[in-house]
Amino acid sequence: MMQTPHVAVIGAGPAGLMASETLAASGVRVTVFEAMPTPGRKFLMAGRGGLNLTHSEPFDTFVSRYGEAAARLQPILEAFSPSRLIDWAEDLGQKTFVGSSGRIFPATLKASPLLRAWLARLAAHGVRIETRRRWTGWTQAGDLAFTDEDGGARHVRADATILALGGGSWARLGSDGAWTSLLATRGVAIAPFRPANCGFVVQWSDIFASRFAGAPLKGVALAHEDVSARGEAMIASYGLEGGAVYAITARLRDAIVRDGAARLDIDLRPDLDQETIAQKLAALRPGETLTNRLRRTLNLSPVAIGVLREAHGVSLPAEATALAKCVKTLPVMLHATAPIDRAISTAGGVSFDAIDADLQLRAMPGVFVAGEMLDWEAPTGGYLLQASFATGVAAARGALALLARDRVQGD
Ligand SMILES: Cc1cc2nc3c(=O)[nH]c(=O)nc-3n(C[C@H](O)[C@H](O)[C@H](O)COP(=O)(O)OP(=O)(O)OC[C@H]3O[C@@H](n4cnc5c(N)ncnc54)[C@H](O)[C@@H]3O)c2cc1C
């Protein structure tokens, strides 16, 4: 009698869990191995600031967010599209809504109810999750090697393996990138990790940093060379972070690597042109301070006025046209990326040249890869989870196709 095939999924993040669900739904035996004591730690962290599952923009625009990897990811995202992801979440009892920016969230905004319902469904499908199992490579016989918490070794034989080990940030949540050397020694091409969706170091004055760290610059436009983004930027004690910054991270990061620093121009009032701003600022009131004039006429917040003074000097020009120019173009020099471990995601990882269309490693037939460990990057906006889920589905389908071929050959 033919035995039910066994697939090992390593990594219990969104990509690995989605792969395991797809596999179990097709009747194969699935074991998920996870190094941490509980599954989905980064996923739960993603839910802290409002779990942004995906985005509602037109599909072509959506796919373009993946930049250089867009062409490779397109068929994978078509096969598990944003609308499929919404149906999946709703099927787990998690109603979703479209936020004002077009981003899609579960109604609870959190990851924990979704993860709870998902784990229950996986258990009902017979998916076994073994936690505190760190994958350490392969034995000479080709079995998967794991260590448990006490350093004890365990070997597992699988008919196919899906690696979903995550990127190289937030090591304390499990994705420590330690897997790169295990694959590199097997001849798998790996692009070095680089921070994506990360903050940047700015040399703020001590007084500004201590007063405004954690304060948001709302509704601003950021520009660097020919790229720009609108939204929110957050002052950090070390520099600048937040959604609008993340939208152009890749270009800023690459400029710093190339030139040693990158200039970012902030427009504090992108909805108004310079002339309109100058007209508003010209409405003087006797004895009024410059700070009050900026607040009254342009509704600038204390942090916006603070950053204006950081960029243009404490003594801002009083003349309306010159002051309007300062409000529209506020140069900030970015000197470095914030440490990679604090980045929301990372670029780099397994090169697309190292895998086939089924996400199978060319150097290691029977081993598939999924999620952030692949070399793609995208801004925040739900693109990270969508691609992690979709590549999880694709890798599982690749493994199922392989098992089906093996079965035919075995008959
Ligand atoms: C603060 C924060 C907020 C975020 N918010 C969002 C958001 O709102 N929307 C969005 O789209 N994305 C968001 N992300 C990004 C998103 O969480 C990740 O892109 C996603 O979790 C990647 O999924 P993954 O399954 O590929 O990897 P991971 O979630 O990193 O999972 C990989 C798993 O593999 C395990 N592992 C690693 N090595 C081993 C080993 N040797 N043996 C066994 N197990 C191992 C890890 O412990 C981990 O559980 C956020 C990230 C952060 C840090």
GROMACS .gro file of C-alpha atoms and ligand atoms in nm:
model
  464
    1MET     CA    1   0.000   0.000   0.000
    2MET     CA    2   0.126   0.348  -0.086
    3GLN     CA    3   0.199   0.562   0.222
    4THR     CA    4   0.056   0.914   0.251
    5PRO     CA    5   0.340   1.150   0.158
    6HIS     CA    6   0.491   1.359   0.438
    7VAL     CA    7   0.589   1.723   0.384
    8ALA     CA    8   0.801   1.914   0.633
    9VAL     CA    9   0.734   2.287   0.654
   10ILE     CA   10   1.001   2.476   0.844
   11GLY     CA   11   0.899   2.811   0.991
   12ALA     CA   12   0.555   2.884   1.138
   13GLY     CA   13   0.513   3.238   1.007
   14PRO     CA   14   0.244   3.344   0.757
   15ALA     CA   15   0.426   3.178   0.463
   16GLY     CA   16   0.485   2.845   0.637
   17LEU     CA   17   0.138   2.823   0.788
   18MET     CA   18  -0.024   2.908   0.454
   19ALA     CA   19   0.188   2.640   0.285
   20SER     CA   20   0.083   2.388   0.549
   21GLU     CA   21  -0.286   2.471   0.502
   22THR     CA   22  -0.262   2.427   0.124
   23LEU     CA   23  -0.081   2.095   0.165
   24ALA     CA   24  -0.317   1.958   0.431
   25ALA     CA   25  -0.619   2.051   0.218
   26SER     CA   26  -0.478   1.814  -0.048
   27GLY     CA   27  -0.453   1.525   0.193
   28VAL     CA   28  -0.077   1.506   0.250
   29ARG     CA   29   0.070   1.463   0.597
   30VAL     CA   30   0.220   1.793   0.717
   31THR     CA   31   0.449   1.871   1.007
   32VAL     CA   32   0.548   2.231   1.074
   33PHE     CA   33   0.874   2.280   1.263
   34GLU     CA   34   0.924   2.610   1.442
   35ALA     CA   35   1.229   2.724   1.639
   36MET     CA   36   1.037   2.953   1.873
   37PRO     CA   37   0.814   2.835   2.159
   38THR     CA   38   0.500   2.954   1.974
   39PRO     CA   39   0.405   3.009   1.607
   40GLY     CA   40   0.362   3.338   1.423
   41ARG     CA   41   0.553   3.574   1.650
   42LYS     CA   42   0.634   3.830   1.382
   43PHE     CA   43   0.279   3.805   1.250
   44LEU     CA   44   0.150   3.890   1.598
   45MET     CA   45   0.392   4.183   1.614
   46ALA     CA   46   0.260   4.302   1.276
   47GLY     CA   47  -0.082   4.320   1.438
   48ARG     CA   48   0.035   4.558   1.708
   49GLY     CA   49   0.007   4.871   1.495
   50GLY     CA   50  -0.299   4.749   1.300
   51LEU     CA   51  -0.264   4.435   1.088
   52ASN     CA   52  -0.252   4.550   0.728
   53LEU     CA   53  -0.333   4.230   0.537
   54THR     CA   54  -0.329   4.357   0.181
   55HIS     CA   55  -0.429   4.651  -0.040
   56SER     CA   56  -0.734   4.734  -0.251
   57GLU     CA   57  -0.562   4.919  -0.537
   58PRO     CA   58  -0.587   4.789  -0.897
   59PHE     CA   59  -0.392   4.467  -0.946
   60ASP     CA   60  -0.136   4.611  -1.191
   61THR     CA   61  -0.050   4.892  -0.951
   62PHE     CA   62  -0.041   4.641  -0.667
   63VAL     CA   63   0.208   4.417  -0.848
   64SER     CA   64   0.428   4.714  -0.945
   65ARG     CA   65   0.501   4.772  -0.573
   66TYR     CA   66   0.736   4.473  -0.579
   67GLY     CA   67   0.979   4.658  -0.808
   68GLU     CA   68   1.241   4.431  -0.962
   69ALA     CA   69   1.068   4.115  -0.836
   70ALA     CA   70   0.726   4.214  -0.979
   71ALA     CA   71   0.751   4.000  -1.293
   72ARG     CA   72   0.844   3.688  -1.093
   73LEU     CA   73   0.577   3.745  -0.829
   74GLN     CA   74   0.294   3.837  -1.066
   75PRO     CA   75   0.172   3.481  -1.149
   76ILE     CA   76   0.205   3.387  -0.782
   77LEU     CA   77  -0.003   3.688  -0.676
   78GLU     CA   78  -0.257   3.618  -0.950
   79ALA     CA   79  -0.298   3.264  -0.815
   80PHE     CA   80  -0.348   3.394  -0.460
   81SER     CA   81  -0.471   3.748  -0.510
   82PRO     CA   82  -0.569   4.018  -0.259
   83SER     CA   83  -0.936   3.923  -0.303
   84ARG     CA   84  -0.854   3.557  -0.231
   85LEU     CA   85  -0.674   3.668   0.083
   86ILE     CA   86  -0.978   3.867   0.196
   87ASP     CA   87  -1.205   3.565   0.136
   88TRP     CA   88  -0.962   3.348   0.331
   89ALA     CA   89  -0.957   3.587   0.629
   90GLU     CA   90  -1.336   3.621   0.626
   91ASP     CA   91  -1.370   3.245   0.609
   92LEU     CA   92  -1.175   3.238   0.935
   93GLY     CA   93  -1.440   3.467   1.085
   94GLN     CA   94  -1.230   3.784   1.046
   95LYS     CA   95  -1.434   4.055   0.878
   96THR     CA   96  -1.215   4.297   0.686
   97PHE     CA   97  -1.246   4.664   0.591
   98VAL     CA   98  -1.074   4.902   0.351
   99GLY     CA   99  -0.905   5.191   0.531
  100SER     CA  100  -0.900   5.545   0.394
  101SER     CA  101  -0.566   5.483   0.222
  102GLY     CA  102  -0.699   5.173   0.043
  103ARG     CA  103  -0.520   4.939   0.284
  104ILE     CA  104  -0.714   4.633   0.403
  105PHE     CA  105  -0.734   4.537   0.770
  106PRO     CA  106  -0.926   4.283   0.978
  107ALA     CA  107  -1.207   4.456   1.170
  108THR     CA  108  -1.032   4.382   1.499
  109LEU     CA  109  -0.710   4.533   1.356
  110LYS     CA  110  -0.525   4.259   1.543
  111ALA     CA  111  -0.344   3.943   1.433
  112SER     CA  112  -0.422   3.735   1.742
  113PRO     CA  113  -0.790   3.646   1.670
  114LEU     CA  114  -0.700   3.553   1.314
  115LEU     CA  115  -0.401   3.344   1.420
  116ARG     CA  116  -0.608   3.167   1.687
  117ALA     CA  117  -0.881   3.074   1.437
  118TRP     CA  118  -0.618   2.973   1.180
  119LEU     CA  119  -0.427   2.743   1.417
  120ALA     CA  120  -0.753   2.577   1.520
  121ARG     CA  121  -0.839   2.513   1.156
  122LEU     CA  122  -0.491   2.375   1.082
  123ALA     CA  123  -0.520   2.140   1.379
  124ALA     CA  124  -0.859   2.025   1.252
  125HIS     CA  125  -0.694   1.950   0.915
  126GLY     CA  126  -0.437   1.733   1.094
  127VAL     CA  127  -0.142   1.975   1.062
  128ARG     CA  128   0.105   1.900   1.337
  129ILE     CA  129   0.312   2.190   1.469
  130GLU     CA  130   0.629   2.111   1.659
  131THR     CA  131   0.768   2.418   1.833
  132ARG     CA  132   1.116   2.467   1.984
  133ARG     CA  133   1.256   2.272   1.689
  134ARG     CA  134   1.543   2.456   1.526
  135TRP     CA  135   1.634   2.334   1.181
  136THR     CA  136   2.012   2.300   1.144
  137GLY     CA  137   2.050   2.153   0.795
  138TRP     CA  138   2.063   1.805   0.647
  139THR     CA  139   2.225   1.483   0.760
  140GLN     CA  140   2.452   1.288   0.527
  141ALA     CA  141   2.159   1.060   0.453
  142GLY     CA  142   1.957   1.362   0.336
  143ASP     CA  143   1.723   1.378   0.638
  144LEU     CA  144   1.632   1.710   0.797
  145ALA     CA  145   1.828   1.782   1.113
  146PHE     CA  146   1.678   1.968   1.409
  147THR     CA  147   1.783   2.054   1.759
  148ASP     CA  148   1.536   2.085   2.042
  149GLU     CA  149   1.554   2.328   2.332
  150ASP     CA  150   1.805   2.117   2.523
  151GLY     CA  151   2.032   2.082   2.222
  152GLY     CA  152   1.914   1.725   2.155
  153ALA     CA  153   1.928   1.619   1.790
  154ARG     CA  154   1.636   1.490   1.586
  155HIS     CA  155   1.631   1.370   1.228
  156VAL     CA  156   1.322   1.376   1.010
  157ARG     CA  157   1.264   1.220   0.669
  158ALA     CA  158   1.028   1.408   0.440
  159ASP     CA  159   0.906   1.353   0.085
  160ALA     CA  160   0.931   1.727   0.024
  161THR     CA  161   1.039   2.024   0.232
  162ILE     CA  162   0.917   2.382   0.238
  163LEU     CA  163   1.148   2.638   0.394
  164ALA     CA  164   0.966   2.950   0.518
  165LEU     CA  165   1.229   3.089   0.751
  166GLY     CA  166   1.163   3.462   0.718
  167GLY     CA  167   1.394   3.756   0.649
  168GLY     CA  168   1.673   3.906   0.853
  169SER     CA  169   1.511   4.147   1.099
  170TRP     CA  170   1.359   4.121   1.448
  171ALA     CA  171   1.574   3.820   1.543
  172ARG     CA  172   1.402   3.798   1.880
  173LEU     CA  173   1.079   3.704   1.700
  174GLY     CA  174   1.258   3.414   1.527
  175SER     CA  175   1.361   3.547   1.186
  176ASP     CA  176   1.733   3.573   1.252
  177GLY     CA  177   1.854   3.494   0.900
  178ALA     CA  178   2.084   3.222   1.036
  179TRP     CA  179   1.961   2.991   0.759
  180THR     CA  180   2.159   3.175   0.489
  181SER     CA  181   2.482   2.984   0.554
  182LEU     CA  182   2.297   2.648   0.553
  183LEU     CA  183   2.176   2.714   0.199
  184ALA     CA  184   2.483   2.896   0.070
  185THR     CA  185   2.700   2.591   0.145
  186ARG     CA  186   2.461   2.390  -0.074
  187GLY     CA  187   2.524   2.619  -0.370
  188VAL     CA  188   2.207   2.831  -0.336
  189ALA     CA  189   2.261   3.193  -0.450
  190ILE     CA  190   2.168   3.433  -0.173
  191ALA     CA  191   2.159   3.812  -0.196
  192PRO     CA  192   2.283   3.982   0.123
  193PHE     CA  193   2.010   4.112   0.354
  194ARG     CA  194   1.944   4.487   0.342
  195PRO     CA  195   1.699   4.679   0.556
  196ALA     CA  196   1.368   4.759   0.386
  197ASN     CA  197   1.092   4.966   0.543
  198CYS     CA  198   1.345   5.100   0.787
  199GLY     CA  199   1.420   5.426   0.962
  200PHE     CA  200   1.709   5.658   0.872
  201VAL     CA  201   1.963   5.833   1.090
  202VAL     CA  202   1.936   6.214   1.101
  203GLN     CA  203   2.162   6.432   1.312
  204TRP     CA  204   1.887   6.617   1.498
  205SER     CA  205   1.988   6.867   1.765
  206ASP     CA  206   1.961   6.718   2.115
  207ILE     CA  207   1.687   6.958   2.212
  208PHE     CA  208   1.473   6.874   1.906
  209ALA     CA  209   1.522   6.496   1.944
  210SER     CA  210   1.437   6.496   2.313
  211ARG     CA  211   1.130   6.712   2.265
  212PHE     CA  212   0.981   6.555   1.952
  213ALA     CA  213   1.089   6.186   1.941
  214GLY     CA  214   0.771   5.988   1.877
  215ALA     CA  215   0.581   6.284   1.726
  216PRO     CA  216   0.423   6.236   1.381
  217LEU     CA  217   0.458   6.473   1.087
  218LYS     CA  218   0.114   6.421   0.936
  219GLY     CA  219   0.009   6.474   0.575
  220VAL     CA  220   0.357   6.557   0.450
  221ALA     CA  221   0.518   6.482   0.113
  222LEU     CA  222   0.869   6.339   0.100
  223ALA     CA  223   1.087   6.358  -0.210
  224HIS     CA  224   1.424   6.217  -0.308
  225GLU     CA  225   1.548   6.268  -0.663
  226ASP     CA  226   1.257   6.150  -0.884
  227VAL     CA  227   1.068   5.949  -0.619
  228SER     CA  228   0.816   6.087  -0.373
  229ALA     CA  229   0.561   5.968  -0.121
  230ARG     CA  230   0.285   6.125   0.084
  231GLY     CA  231   0.164   6.032   0.427
  232GLU     CA  232   0.307   6.027   0.774
  233ALA     CA  233   0.669   6.045   0.888
  234MET     CA  234   0.761   5.993   1.250
  235ILE     CA  235   1.039   6.172   1.432
  236ALA     CA  236   1.259   5.919   1.614
  237SER     CA  237   1.534   6.000   1.861
  238TYR     CA  238   1.783   5.865   1.606
  239GLY     CA  239   1.620   6.011   1.294
  240LEU     CA  240   1.309   5.956   1.084
  241GLU     CA  241   1.076   5.661   1.023
  242GLY     CA  242   0.711   5.593   0.928
  243GLY     CA  243   0.495   5.496   0.631
  244ALA     CA  244   0.591   5.775   0.391
  245VAL     CA  245   0.961   5.708   0.456
  246TYR     CA  246   0.915   5.333   0.401
  247ALA     CA  247   0.748   5.396   0.065
  248ILE     CA  248   1.081   5.525  -0.071
  249THR     CA  249   1.320   5.329   0.152
  250ALA     CA  250   1.484   5.134  -0.127
  251ARG     CA  251   1.593   5.446  -0.317
  252LEU     CA  252   1.712   5.625  -0.003
  253ARG     CA  253   1.903   5.318   0.118
  254ASP     CA  254   2.071   5.266  -0.219
  255ALA     CA  255   2.165   5.637  -0.241
  256ILE     CA  256   2.332   5.617   0.101
  257VAL     CA  257   2.530   5.311  -0.006
  258ARG     CA  258   2.633   5.494  -0.326
  259ASP     CA  259   2.694   5.848  -0.196
  260GLY     CA  260   2.737   5.813   0.181
  261ALA     CA  261   2.423   6.022   0.252
  262ALA     CA  262   2.086   6.099   0.094
  263ARG     CA  263   1.896   6.424   0.083
  264LEU     CA  264   1.526   6.404   0.165
  265ASP     CA  265   1.302   6.704   0.097
  266ILE     CA  266   0.997   6.743   0.317
  267ASP     CA  267   0.697   6.946   0.202
  268LEU     CA  268   0.494   7.031   0.511
  269ARG     CA  269   0.189   7.147   0.314
  270PRO     CA  270   0.175   6.944  -0.009
  271ASP     CA  271  -0.187   7.041  -0.083
  272LEU     CA  272  -0.104   7.411  -0.113
  273ASP     CA  273   0.127   7.571  -0.367
  274GLN     CA  274   0.401   7.808  -0.259
  275GLU     CA  275   0.211   8.118  -0.371
  276THR     CA  276  -0.101   8.029  -0.172
  277ILE     CA  277   0.113   7.961   0.133
  278ALA     CA  278   0.289   8.296   0.091
  279GLN     CA  279  -0.049   8.475   0.069
  280LYS     CA  280  -0.166   8.307   0.389
  281LEU     CA  281   0.159   8.390   0.569
  282ALA     CA  282   0.137   8.754   0.456
  283ALA     CA  283  -0.172   8.805   0.675
  284LEU     CA  284   0.022   8.956   0.965
  285ARG     CA  285  -0.117   9.037   1.307
  286PRO     CA  286   0.057   9.305   1.511
  287GLY     CA  287   0.300   9.164   1.768
  288GLU     CA  288   0.240   8.802   1.661
  289THR     CA  289   0.539   8.563   1.687
  290LEU     CA  290   0.653   8.372   1.382
  291THR     CA  291   0.559   8.045   1.551
  292ASN     CA  292   0.204   8.165   1.611
  293ARG     CA  293   0.178   8.290   1.253
  294LEU     CA  294   0.279   7.949   1.118
  295ARG     CA  295   0.033   7.777   1.348
  296ARG     CA  296  -0.258   8.014   1.276
  297THR     CA  297  -0.221   8.052   0.901
  298LEU     CA  298  -0.100   7.704   0.804
  299ASN     CA  299  -0.214   7.498   1.100
  300LEU     CA  300   0.140   7.365   1.147
  301SER     CA  301   0.191   7.145   1.453
  302PRO     CA  302   0.470   7.212   1.706
  303VAL     CA  303   0.674   6.923   1.560
  304ALA     CA  304   0.633   7.060   1.206
  305ILE     CA  305   0.753   7.402   1.319
  306GLY     CA  306   1.035   7.232   1.510
  307VAL     CA  307   1.157   7.042   1.206
  308LEU     CA  308   1.130   7.360   0.998
  309ARG     CA  309   1.372   7.527   1.237
  310GLU     CA  310   1.599   7.221   1.237
  311ALA     CA  311   1.628   7.236   0.859
  312HIS     CA  312   1.640   7.610   0.800
  313GLY     CA  313   1.791   7.740   1.124
  314VAL     CA  314   1.628   7.883   1.433
  315SER     CA  315   1.590   8.229   1.275
  316LEU     CA  316   1.344   8.161   0.996
  317PRO     CA  317   1.289   8.438   0.738
  318ALA     CA  318   0.994   8.660   0.836
  319GLU     CA  319   0.918   8.760   0.477
  320ALA     CA  320   0.618   8.560   0.347
  321THR     CA  321   0.757   8.433   0.013
  322ALA     CA  322   1.089   8.322   0.162
  323LEU     CA  323   0.908   8.156   0.453
  324ALA     CA  324   0.665   7.978   0.216
  325LYS     CA  325   0.964   7.839   0.026
  326CYS     CA  326   1.103   7.699   0.352
  327VAL     CA  327   0.768   7.530   0.430
  328LYS     CA  328   0.756   7.369   0.084
  329THR     CA  329   1.116   7.246   0.074
  330LEU     CA  330   1.274   7.135   0.392
  331PRO     CA  331   1.600   6.946   0.329
  332VAL     CA  332   1.700   6.674   0.573
  333MET     CA  333   2.021   6.476   0.531
  334LEU     CA  334   1.995   6.102   0.598
  335HIS     CA  335   2.331   5.958   0.699
  336ALA     CA  336   2.262   5.587   0.746
  337THR     CA  337   1.984   5.331   0.769
  338ALA     CA  338   1.867   5.240   1.117
  339PRO     CA  339   1.996   4.896   1.233
  340ILE     CA  340   1.863   4.614   1.015
  341ASP     CA  341   1.725   4.422   1.312
  342ARG     CA  342   1.465   4.698   1.362
  343ALA     CA  343   1.356   4.705   0.999
  344ILE     CA  344   0.997   4.600   0.932
  345SER     CA  345   1.124   4.378   0.652
  346THR     CA  346   1.441   4.298   0.463
  347ALA     CA  347   1.548   4.287   0.102
  348GLY     CA  348   1.783   4.008   0.001
  349GLY     CA  349   1.756   3.635   0.058
  350VAL     CA  350   1.722   3.342  -0.184
  351SER     CA  351   1.774   3.473  -0.536
  352PHE     CA  352   1.497   3.414  -0.791
  353ASP     CA  353   1.765   3.267  -1.018
  354ALA     CA  354   1.814   2.991  -0.759
  355ILE     CA  355   1.452   2.867  -0.787
  356ASP     CA  356   1.222   2.741  -1.059
  357ALA     CA  357   0.866   2.857  -1.132
  358ASP     CA  358   0.740   2.626  -0.850
  359LEU     CA  359   0.973   2.799  -0.598
  360GLN     CA  360   1.183   2.482  -0.584
  361LEU     CA  361   1.556   2.522  -0.527
  362ARG     CA  362   1.739   2.431  -0.848
  363ALA     CA  363   2.036   2.308  -0.642
  364MET     CA  364   1.816   2.097  -0.413
  365PRO     CA  365   1.520   1.926  -0.583
  366GLY     CA  366   1.238   1.860  -0.337
  367VAL     CA  367   1.315   2.173  -0.133
  368PHE     CA  368   1.087   2.474  -0.184
  369VAL     CA  369   1.113   2.827  -0.041
  370ALA     CA  370   0.846   3.080   0.050
  371GLY     CA  371   0.790   3.416   0.218
  372GLU     CA  372   1.026   3.692   0.311
  373MET     CA  373   1.330   3.465   0.279
  374LEU     CA  374   1.300   3.514  -0.098
  375ASP     CA  375   1.478   3.814  -0.250
  376TRP     CA  376   1.192   4.062  -0.295
  377GLU     CA  377   1.099   4.381  -0.118
  378ALA     CA  378   0.796   4.607  -0.108
  379PRO     CA  379   0.678   4.905   0.095
  380THR     CA  380   0.435   4.874   0.383
  381GLY     CA  381   0.070   4.865   0.278
  382GLY     CA  382  -0.011   4.495   0.305
  383TYR     CA  383   0.231   4.392   0.028
  384LEU     CA  384   0.460   4.201   0.267
  385LEU     CA  385   0.193   3.972   0.407
  386GLN     CA  386   0.022   3.928   0.071
  387ALA     CA  387   0.344   3.805  -0.092
  388SER     CA  388   0.430   3.589   0.210
  389PHE     CA  389   0.089   3.419   0.196
  390ALA     CA  390   0.091   3.387  -0.184
  391THR     CA  391   0.441   3.238  -0.202
  392GLY     CA  392   0.337   2.996   0.075
  393VAL     CA  393   0.050   2.877  -0.145
  394ALA     CA  394   0.277   2.859  -0.452
  395ALA     CA  395   0.550   2.659  -0.277
  396ALA     CA  396   0.289   2.415  -0.144
  397ARG     CA  397   0.140   2.371  -0.492
  398GLY     CA  398   0.491   2.314  -0.626
  399ALA     CA  399   0.550   2.043  -0.364
  400LEU     CA  400   0.213   1.882  -0.443
  401ALA     CA  401   0.298   1.875  -0.814
  402LEU     CA  402   0.630   1.708  -0.733
  403LEU     CA  403   0.462   1.447  -0.513
  404ALA     CA  404   0.207   1.377  -0.786
  405ARG     CA  405   0.488   1.326  -1.041
  406ASP     CA  406   0.671   1.095  -0.799
  407ARG     CA  407   0.353   0.898  -0.747
  408VAL     CA  408   0.296   0.853  -1.121
  409GLN     CA  409   0.656   0.737  -1.163
  410GLY     CA  410   0.614   0.497  -0.869
  411ASP     CA  411   0.299   0.337  -1.016
  412LIG     C1  412   0.669   4.566   1.353
  412LIG     C2  413   0.625   4.497   1.227
  412LIG     C3  414   0.502   4.530   1.169
  412LIG     C4  415   0.463   4.470   1.049
  412LIG     N1  416   0.340   4.501   0.996
  412LIG     C5  417   0.301   4.447   0.879
  412LIG     C6  418   0.173   4.477   0.825
  412LIG     O1  419   0.088   4.544   0.887
  412LIG     N2  420   0.143   4.427   0.700
  412LIG     C7  421   0.232   4.348   0.630
  412LIG     O2  422   0.202   4.309   0.517
  412LIG     N3  423   0.349   4.311   0.686
  412LIG     C8  424   0.387   4.358   0.807
  412LIG     N4  425   0.506   4.321   0.863
  412LIG     C9  426   0.592   4.224   0.789
  412LIG    C10  427   0.543   4.079   0.803
  412LIG     O3  428   0.516   4.050   0.938
  412LIG    C11  429   0.650   3.983   0.748
  412LIG     O4  430   0.682   4.021   0.616
  412LIG    C12  431   0.597   3.839   0.749
  412LIG     O5  432   0.579   3.796   0.883
  412LIG    C13  433   0.694   3.745   0.678
  412LIG     O6  434   0.639   3.615   0.685
  412LIG     P1  435   0.730   3.484   0.673
  412LIG     O7  436   0.640   3.370   0.703
  412LIG     O8  437   0.803   3.487   0.546
  412LIG     O9  438   0.841   3.500   0.787
  412LIG     P2  439   0.828   3.514   0.945
  412LIG    O10  440   0.697   3.570   0.984
  412LIG    O11  441   0.951   3.587   0.987
  412LIG    O12  442   0.833   3.364   0.996
  412LIG    C14  443   0.950   3.286   0.983
  412LIG    C15  444   0.947   3.179   1.091
  412LIG    O13  445   1.056   3.089   1.072
  412LIG    C16  446   1.108   3.055   1.198
  412LIG     N5  447   1.247   3.010   1.183
  412LIG    C17  448   1.353   3.081   1.139
  412LIG     N6  449   1.464   3.004   1.137
  412LIG    C18  450   1.426   2.880   1.180
  412LIG    C19  451   1.496   2.757   1.196
  412LIG     N7  452   1.627   2.744   1.171
  412LIG     N8  453   1.425   2.648   1.239
  412LIG    C20  454   1.292   2.657   1.266
  412LIG     N9  455   1.222   2.772   1.252
  412LIG    C21  456   1.287   2.882   1.208
  412LIG    C22  457   1.096   3.183   1.278
  412LIG    O14  458   1.102   3.160   1.418
  412LIG    C23  459   0.963   3.237   1.231
  412LIG    O15  460   0.856   3.195   1.313
  412LIG    C24  461   0.547   4.376   0.984
  412LIG    C25  462   0.668   4.340   1.044
  412LIG    C26  463   0.707   4.399   1.164
  412LIG    C27  464   0.839   4.360   1.226
   0.00000   0.00000   0.00000
